[in-house]
C-alpha cells in the first residue's frame, strides 16, 4: 500500500517521505489533510480514498468509496470536513468526513456540468461550489439548496480555476491558452478582463490574494506571473520545465513558487529578486539586424534577387531576426530563461559583457530543479508543514518534505527575507 522512505531530511532537495500505491488507474487529485498525517485521493478508477499514517509509518486506507464515474477533480474544506468530488460525467458529489476520518457520509449530488469536471472550489462564506468543466463553462451552485445559480460559457474547454474569496473574482483558464477574470454574483456574472500570453492550453492557476499575483502554467512548458493588483499589466515569463506545467503553489512568506510538470520535474523559483519582463515579439518583413528579406517578402526578394529567410525572434530584445543573426544561445534567468534560448548576436555579446563585469551574475540560476521520478498530473502543498503531495498517471502518490528546498521558515513562521 505505502512505503516509508525517509523520516528526516538530509539534503537540499525534496525528500521523499512516503509512497502510496493502491489505485488501479491514474490518480487525478491528492490533498494533504491539515494537522493530520493523512491524504485524500481521487482516481480515474472511480474511487475516493482517505489514507491515514499508521504507527508503522505506512499509509493505509481508512475510507474507500466507489463512485458512479471516474473522479476527475476534488476539493476539501478542512474546517467543515466537506469533500467535493468532480466526475467524468459532469456531476459534483459532496461528502462529509467524520472527525476520526474513518467514515464518509454522502450529502448531495450537484448537476454542475454536461462533461468532465476539471476543477472545484468551495466557498464557505457564500455557500457556493464553483467548478469548471469540459462542457466549456464555469458554474456556481448553492450548497444549501443544491440549485444552479449561474453559468458562464467559453469558446473552449475550461481547464482550471482559482477564486478570490473576498472579491468573488474567479479566474478560469482554458484550452485556447486564455485566462478569463469573472466577477461572480448570486445569479449572474460579468467579464472583467481576459489575459492572453500562453501559446498552449492553460493547465493550472495559482492566486495569491495578499500580493494579488496570478500564476499560470501551460502546455507550452512555461509559467506566467500576472500582476493583477498592480493593474499595470506586468507579466513575468518563467521557462525551465521541459514538459507541460501541471501544478503551481506560491509561498507568499518566502516569495517562492513551486511548480511541477508532466515529466516529473519539480522546480522552486526565487521570486524575491528583481526580474526583467520578457519583451513582446516584434514583427517585420525583413531581418531587423541585416535587413535580409523574410520568405514572404516577395517584393524585396525580387528587388534584391535574393532568397527569403526564415523569421526567428531574439528572446532578450524581441527583434525579428534571421538564423544567421541569431546563431547563439544563452540562458538569461533574470528574464525567466533558465535554459539556453535563441538570442541575437548583439544581445549575446551584451550578456557576455555582463558576465565579465559581474562574474556570471547575469546567468546565475534563480531556480532549483529536482526530479520527482514519476509523471505528475497534480500537486498540492501543506505550506505550514512544508509538505507536498504529488500524483499522476502512474497511479502512485508521493509525499515530500520540501523544507530542505524552501527553508524551515514555513513551519516556524520566520522569513529570511
Coordinates of C-alpha atoms in Angstrom, one line a residue:
X1 CA 0.0 0.0 0.0
X2 CA 2.6 2.5 1.1
X3 CA 6.3 2.6 1.8
X4 CA 8.2 4.7 4.4
X5 CA 11.2 6.2 2.6
X6 CA 12.8 8.7 5.0
X7 CA 12.0 10.1 8.4
X8 CA 14.2 13.2 8.3
X9 CA 15.5 15.5 5.6
X10 CA 19.2 15.0 4.9
X11 CA 19.8 17.1 1.8
X12 CA 19.0 20.4 -0.1
X13 CA 16.5 18.7 -2.4
X14 CA 12.9 17.4 -1.8
X15 CA 12.9 14.4 0.5
X16 CA 10.6 11.5 -0.4
X17 CA 8.8 10.6 2.9
X18 CA 6.2 8.1 1.7
X19 CA 4.9 6.5 -1.4
X20 CA 1.3 5.4 -1.6
X21 CA 0.2 2.7 -4.0
X22 CA -3.2 1.0 -4.4
X23 CA -5.2 2.8 -7.1
X24 CA -6.0 0.9 -10.2
X25 CA -5.9 3.9 -12.6
X26 CA -4.5 7.4 -12.8
X27 CA -4.7 9.5 -9.6
X28 CA -6.3 12.8 -10.6
X29 CA -6.1 14.6 -7.2
X30 CA -4.3 14.2 -3.9
X31 CA -4.7 16.5 -0.9
X32 CA -2.9 16.6 2.4
X33 CA -5.2 16.8 5.4
X34 CA -4.2 19.8 7.6
X35 CA -2.9 19.0 11.0
X36 CA -3.3 15.2 10.3
X37 CA -1.0 12.6 9.0
X38 CA -3.5 11.8 6.2
X39 CA -4.1 12.1 2.5
X40 CA -7.3 12.2 0.4
X41 CA -7.0 10.9 -3.1
X42 CA -9.4 10.7 -6.1
X43 CA -8.8 8.5 -9.1
X44 CA -9.9 7.5 -12.6
X45 CA -10.6 4.1 -11.1
X46 CA -13.8 5.7 -9.7
X47 CA -12.7 5.6 -6.1
X48 CA -12.0 8.3 -3.5
X49 CA -9.8 7.2 -0.6
X50 CA -8.6 8.6 2.7
X51 CA -5.2 7.3 3.8
X52 CA -4.0 7.7 7.4
X53 CA -0.5 7.1 8.6
X54 CA -0.2 4.2 11.0
X55 CA 2.2 3.5 13.8
X56 CA 4.3 1.5 11.4
X57 CA 4.9 4.7 9.4
X58 CA 2.9 3.4 6.4
X59 CA -0.3 4.9 5.0
X60 CA -3.3 2.7 4.9
X61 CA -6.8 3.5 3.5
X62 CA -9.3 4.2 6.3
X63 CA -12.1 5.1 3.7
X64 CA -12.7 3.6 0.3
X65 CA -15.7 4.8 -1.6
X66 CA -16.6 3.9 -5.2
X67 CA -18.3 6.5 -7.4
X68 CA -20.5 6.0 -10.5
X69 CA -18.0 7.6 -12.8
X70 CA -14.2 8.3 -12.9
X71 CA -13.1 11.0 -10.4
X72 CA -11.6 14.0 -12.3
X73 CA -11.3 16.7 -9.6
X74 CA -11.6 17.3 -5.9
X75 CA -11.8 20.0 -3.2
X76 CA -11.6 19.5 0.6
X77 CA -12.6 22.1 3.2
X78 CA -11.0 21.1 6.5
X79 CA -12.9 23.2 9.0
X80 CA -16.3 21.8 7.9
X81 CA -14.7 18.4 6.8
X82 CA -16.6 18.6 3.4
X83 CA -15.2 16.8 0.3
X84 CA -16.4 17.8 -3.2
X85 CA -15.6 15.3 -6.0
X86 CA -16.0 16.1 -9.6
X87 CA -16.6 13.3 -12.1
X88 CA -16.2 12.4 -15.7
X89 CA -20.0 12.5 -16.1
X90 CA -20.2 16.2 -15.1
X91 CA -21.6 15.7 -11.6
X92 CA -20.1 17.0 -8.4
X93 CA -20.7 14.9 -5.3
X94 CA -20.5 16.3 -1.7
X95 CA -19.4 14.1 1.3
X96 CA -18.9 14.8 5.0
X97 CA -16.0 13.1 6.7
X98 CA -16.1 12.1 10.4
X99 CA -13.7 13.6 12.9
X100 CA -11.6 10.5 13.1
X101 CA -11.5 10.2 9.3
X102 CA -12.9 6.7 9.4
X103 CA -16.4 7.4 8.0
X104 CA -17.6 9.4 5.0
X105 CA -21.3 10.3 4.5
X106 CA -22.9 11.3 1.2
X107 CA -24.6 14.7 1.3
X108 CA -25.8 15.5 -2.2
X109 CA -25.1 15.5 -5.9
X110 CA -24.8 18.7 -8.0
X111 CA -25.6 18.5 -11.7
X112 CA -22.8 21.0 -12.4
X113 CA -21.7 20.1 -16.0
X114 CA -22.5 18.1 -19.1
X115 CA -19.0 16.8 -19.4
X116 CA -15.8 16.1 -17.4
X117 CA -15.3 18.3 -14.3
X118 CA -11.8 19.9 -14.4
X119 CA -11.6 21.9 -11.2
X120 CA -13.7 22.6 -8.0
X121 CA -13.5 25.3 -5.3
X122 CA -15.8 25.6 -2.3
X123 CA -16.6 29.0 -0.7
X124 CA -18.0 28.6 2.8
X125 CA -18.9 32.3 3.1
X126 CA -21.2 32.3 0.2
X127 CA -22.1 28.5 0.4
X128 CA -21.1 28.1 -3.3
X129 CA -19.4 25.2 -5.0
X130 CA -17.7 26.6 -8.1
X131 CA -16.5 24.3 -10.9
X132 CA -15.2 24.3 -14.4
X133 CA -15.7 21.6 -17.0
X134 CA -15.1 20.2 -20.5
X135 CA -18.5 21.5 -21.4
X136 CA -16.8 24.9 -21.9
X137 CA -18.3 26.5 -18.8
X138 CA -17.8 27.6 -15.2
X139 CA -20.8 27.0 -12.9
X140 CA -21.6 28.0 -9.4
X141 CA -24.2 26.2 -7.3
X142 CA -25.8 26.8 -3.9
X143 CA -24.7 24.1 -1.4
X144 CA -27.7 24.8 0.8
X145 CA -30.3 24.1 -1.9
X146 CA -28.3 22.3 -4.5
X147 CA -29.6 24.6 -7.2
X148 CA -27.7 26.1 -10.1
X149 CA -27.0 29.8 -9.5
X150 CA -25.2 30.7 -12.7
X151 CA -23.1 29.6 -15.7
X152 CA -20.7 31.3 -18.0
X153 CA -19.6 29.7 -21.3
X154 CA -16.3 29.9 -23.1
X155 CA -15.2 29.0 -26.6
X156 CA -13.1 26.0 -25.5
X157 CA -12.8 23.6 -22.6
X158 CA -12.4 25.3 -19.2
X159 CA -9.4 23.5 -17.6
X160 CA -8.5 25.2 -14.3
X161 CA -9.9 27.6 -11.7
X162 CA -8.9 30.0 -8.9
X163 CA -11.1 32.2 -6.8
X164 CA -10.7 35.3 -4.6
X165 CA -13.0 34.8 -1.7
X166 CA -13.1 38.5 -0.7
X167 CA -14.0 40.0 -4.0
X168 CA -15.7 37.0 -5.5
X169 CA -13.5 37.1 -8.6
X170 CA -13.0 33.8 -10.5
X171 CA -10.0 33.1 -12.7
X172 CA -10.7 30.5 -15.4
X173 CA -8.0 29.1 -17.7
X174 CA -9.0 27.3 -20.9
X175 CA -7.6 25.1 -23.7
X176 CA -7.2 28.1 -26.0
X177 CA -4.5 29.5 -23.7
X178 CA -6.7 32.3 -22.4
X179 CA -7.5 33.2 -18.8
X180 CA -10.8 35.0 -18.1
X181 CA -11.4 37.1 -15.0
X182 CA -15.0 37.0 -13.9
X183 CA -16.9 38.8 -11.1
X184 CA -19.5 36.2 -9.8
X185 CA -22.8 37.4 -8.4
X186 CA -25.7 35.5 -6.9
X187 CA -27.3 34.7 -10.3
X188 CA -25.1 36.4 -12.8
X189 CA -21.5 37.3 -13.6
X190 CA -19.6 39.9 -15.6
X191 CA -16.3 39.5 -17.5
X192 CA -13.7 41.9 -16.1
X193 CA -10.8 41.1 -18.5
X194 CA -9.0 38.4 -20.4
X195 CA -5.4 37.5 -20.1
X196 CA -3.5 36.3 -23.2
X197 CA 0.1 35.2 -23.2
X198 CA 0.3 31.4 -23.4
X199 CA 0.9 29.6 -26.6
X200 CA -0.7 26.4 -25.3
X201 CA -3.6 25.3 -23.2
X202 CA -3.6 26.6 -19.6
X203 CA -3.2 23.6 -17.3
X204 CA -3.1 25.2 -13.8
X205 CA -3.5 28.5 -11.9
X206 CA -2.5 29.8 -8.5
X207 CA -3.9 33.0 -7.0
X208 CA -2.1 34.9 -4.2
X209 CA -4.6 37.2 -2.6
X210 CA -2.0 39.1 -0.5
X211 CA 0.2 40.4 -3.3
X212 CA -2.6 39.9 -5.8
X213 CA -0.5 37.9 -8.2
X214 CA -1.8 35.3 -10.5
X215 CA 0.5 32.5 -11.8
X216 CA -0.5 30.3 -14.7
X217 CA 1.2 27.2 -16.1
X218 CA 0.5 25.8 -19.6
X219 CA 1.2 23.1 -22.2
X220 CA 3.8 25.4 -23.7
X221 CA 6.0 24.4 -20.8
X222 CA 6.0 28.0 -19.4
X223 CA 4.7 29.9 -16.4
X224 CA 3.5 33.4 -16.5
X225 CA 3.1 35.7 -13.4
X226 CA 0.4 38.3 -13.9
X227 CA 0.4 41.4 -11.7
X228 CA -3.4 41.7 -11.1
X229 CA -3.2 44.1 -8.2
X230 CA -0.7 46.5 -9.8
X231 CA -3.1 47.0 -12.7
X232 CA -0.1 47.6 -14.9
X233 CA -0.4 44.5 -17.0
X234 CA 3.1 43.5 -15.9
X235 CA 3.9 39.9 -16.7
X236 CA 6.9 37.8 -16.0
X237 CA 7.7 34.7 -18.1
X238 CA 9.4 31.7 -16.4
X239 CA 10.8 28.9 -18.6
X240 CA 12.6 26.0 -17.0
X241 CA 10.4 23.0 -17.5
X242 CA 10.7 20.6 -20.5
X243 CA 7.1 19.4 -20.4
X244 CA 3.6 20.6 -19.6
X245 CA 3.4 22.6 -16.3
X246 CA 0.7 20.8 -14.4
X247 CA 0.6 22.4 -10.9
X248 CA 1.6 25.5 -9.0
X249 CA 1.9 26.8 -5.5
X250 CA 3.2 30.2 -4.4
X251 CA 4.7 30.5 -0.9
X252 CA 4.0 34.1 0.0
X253 CA 6.1 34.1 3.1
X254 CA 9.3 33.2 1.4
X255 CA 8.5 34.5 -2.1
X256 CA 9.0 31.2 -3.8
X257 CA 7.0 29.5 -6.5
X258 CA 6.8 25.7 -6.6
X259 CA 5.9 24.1 -9.9
X260 CA 5.5 20.6 -11.2
X261 CA 5.4 19.2 -14.8
X262 CA 4.3 16.1 -16.6
X263 CA 7.8 14.7 -16.9
X264 CA 8.2 14.7 -13.1
X265 CA 10.1 18.0 -12.9
X266 CA 9.8 19.9 -9.7
X267 CA 11.0 23.5 -9.7
X268 CA 11.4 26.1 -7.0
X269 CA 11.6 29.6 -8.3
X270 CA 13.0 32.5 -6.3
X271 CA 10.5 35.4 -6.8
X272 CA 12.2 37.6 -4.2
X273 CA 14.5 39.1 -6.8
X274 CA 14.2 41.9 -9.4
X275 CA 13.3 40.2 -12.6
X276 CA 13.0 41.7 -16.1
X277 CA 9.8 41.4 -18.2
X278 CA 10.3 39.4 -21.4
X279 CA 9.8 41.6 -24.5
X280 CA 6.9 41.4 -26.9
X281 CA 8.0 39.8 -30.2
X282 CA 8.3 42.4 -32.9
X283 CA 7.1 41.7 -36.5
X284 CA 9.0 42.7 -39.6
X285 CA 9.2 41.8 -43.3
X286 CA 13.0 41.6 -43.1
X287 CA 15.7 40.9 -40.5
X288 CA 16.0 43.8 -38.1
X289 CA 19.8 43.2 -38.0
X290 CA 21.0 42.5 -41.5
X291 CA 17.8 43.7 -43.4
X292 CA 17.6 40.5 -45.5
X293 CA 14.0 39.7 -46.5
X294 CA 12.0 37.0 -44.9
X295 CA 10.4 34.4 -47.3
X296 CA 7.0 36.1 -47.5
X297 CA 8.6 39.4 -48.6
X298 CA 8.2 38.8 -52.3
X299 CA 8.9 42.4 -53.4
X300 CA 12.2 42.7 -51.6
X301 CA 13.3 39.3 -52.7
X302 CA 12.5 40.3 -56.3
X303 CA 14.2 43.7 -56.0
X304 CA 17.4 42.3 -54.3
X305 CA 17.4 39.0 -56.3
X306 CA 17.8 37.0 -53.0
X307 CA 16.0 34.1 -51.4
X308 CA 13.8 34.9 -48.4
X309 CA 14.9 33.7 -45.0
X310 CA 13.0 32.2 -42.1
X311 CA 12.0 34.5 -39.3
X312 CA 13.2 34.0 -35.7
X313 CA 13.0 36.1 -32.6
X314 CA 15.6 37.1 -30.0
X315 CA 14.3 36.2 -26.6
X316 CA 16.1 39.1 -24.9
X317 CA 15.2 42.1 -27.2
X318 CA 12.2 40.6 -29.1
X319 CA 13.5 41.7 -32.5
X320 CA 12.7 39.7 -35.6
X321 CA 15.9 38.2 -36.9
X322 CA 17.2 35.6 -39.4
X323 CA 19.1 32.5 -38.4
X324 CA 22.5 33.9 -39.2
X325 CA 22.0 36.9 -37.0
X326 CA 20.7 34.7 -34.1
X327 CA 23.1 31.8 -34.2
X328 CA 24.0 32.0 -30.5
X329 CA 22.1 30.5 -27.5
X330 CA 22.2 31.7 -23.9
X331 CA 20.4 31.3 -20.6
X332 CA 19.1 34.5 -19.0
X333 CA 17.5 33.7 -15.6
X334 CA 16.7 37.3 -14.7
X335 CA 14.2 37.3 -17.6
X336 CA 13.0 33.8 -16.7
X337 CA 15.0 31.8 -19.2
X338 CA 16.7 29.1 -17.1
X339 CA 17.9 27.1 -20.1
X340 CA 19.5 28.2 -23.3
X341 CA 17.3 30.1 -25.8
X342 CA 17.8 31.9 -29.0
X343 CA 19.3 35.4 -28.8
X344 CA 20.6 37.7 -31.5
X345 CA 24.4 38.3 -31.7
X346 CA 24.3 41.7 -30.2
X347 CA 22.3 40.5 -27.2
X348 CA 24.6 37.6 -26.8
X349 CA 27.6 40.0 -26.6
X350 CA 25.8 42.2 -24.1
X351 CA 25.1 39.1 -21.9
X352 CA 28.7 38.1 -22.2
X353 CA 29.8 41.6 -21.2
X354 CA 27.5 41.4 -18.1
X355 CA 29.1 38.1 -17.2
X356 CA 32.6 39.6 -17.5
X357 CA 31.6 42.6 -15.4
X358 CA 29.6 40.8 -12.7
X359 CA 31.3 37.4 -12.6
X360 CA 28.4 35.4 -14.3
X361 CA 25.7 37.1 -12.2
X362 CA 23.5 37.6 -15.2
X363 CA 23.4 33.8 -15.8
X364 CA 23.2 32.7 -12.2
X365 CA 20.2 30.4 -11.9
X366 CA 17.2 31.9 -10.0
X367 CA 15.5 28.5 -9.6
X368 CA 16.4 25.0 -8.4
X369 CA 15.2 21.9 -10.3
X370 CA 14.5 18.4 -9.0
X371 CA 13.3 15.1 -10.3
X372 CA 10.1 13.7 -8.9
X373 CA 10.7 10.4 -10.8
X374 CA 7.1 9.9 -11.8
X375 CA 4.5 11.5 -14.0
X376 CA 3.0 14.4 -12.1
X377 CA -0.6 15.5 -13.1
X378 CA -1.5 17.2 -9.8
X379 CA 0.4 18.6 -6.8
X380 CA -0.8 20.3 -3.5
X381 CA 1.1 21.6 -0.5
X382 CA 0.6 21.9 3.2
X383 CA 2.5 25.2 3.4
X384 CA 2.5 25.3 7.2
X385 CA 4.3 22.0 7.5
X386 CA 6.4 22.3 4.3
X387 CA 4.9 19.1 2.9
X388 CA 4.0 18.4 -0.7
X389 CA 2.0 15.6 -2.3
X390 CA 2.2 14.6 -6.0
X391 CA 0.2 12.2 -8.0
X392 CA -0.2 11.2 -11.7
X393 CA -1.0 8.7 -14.4
X394 CA 1.5 6.1 -12.9
X395 CA -1.1 5.5 -10.1
X396 CA 1.4 6.5 -7.4
X397 CA 1.0 9.2 -4.7
X398 CA 4.2 10.6 -3.3
X399 CA 4.6 12.7 -0.1
X400 CA 7.6 15.0 0.0
X401 CA 9.3 17.1 2.7
X402 CA 10.0 20.4 0.9
X403 CA 11.7 22.2 3.9
X404 CA 15.2 21.4 2.6
X405 CA 14.4 23.3 -0.5
X406 CA 12.1 26.2 0.6
X407 CA 13.5 26.5 4.1
X408 CA 12.3 25.8 7.6
X409 CA 10.7 29.3 7.7
X410 CA 7.4 27.8 6.6
X411 CA 7.0 25.8 9.8
X412 CA 8.4 28.4 12.1
X413 CA 6.7 31.5 10.6
X414 CA 10.1 33.2 10.2
X415 CA 11.0 34.5 6.9
X416 CA 14.7 35.0 6.0
X417 CA 13.7 37.8 3.6

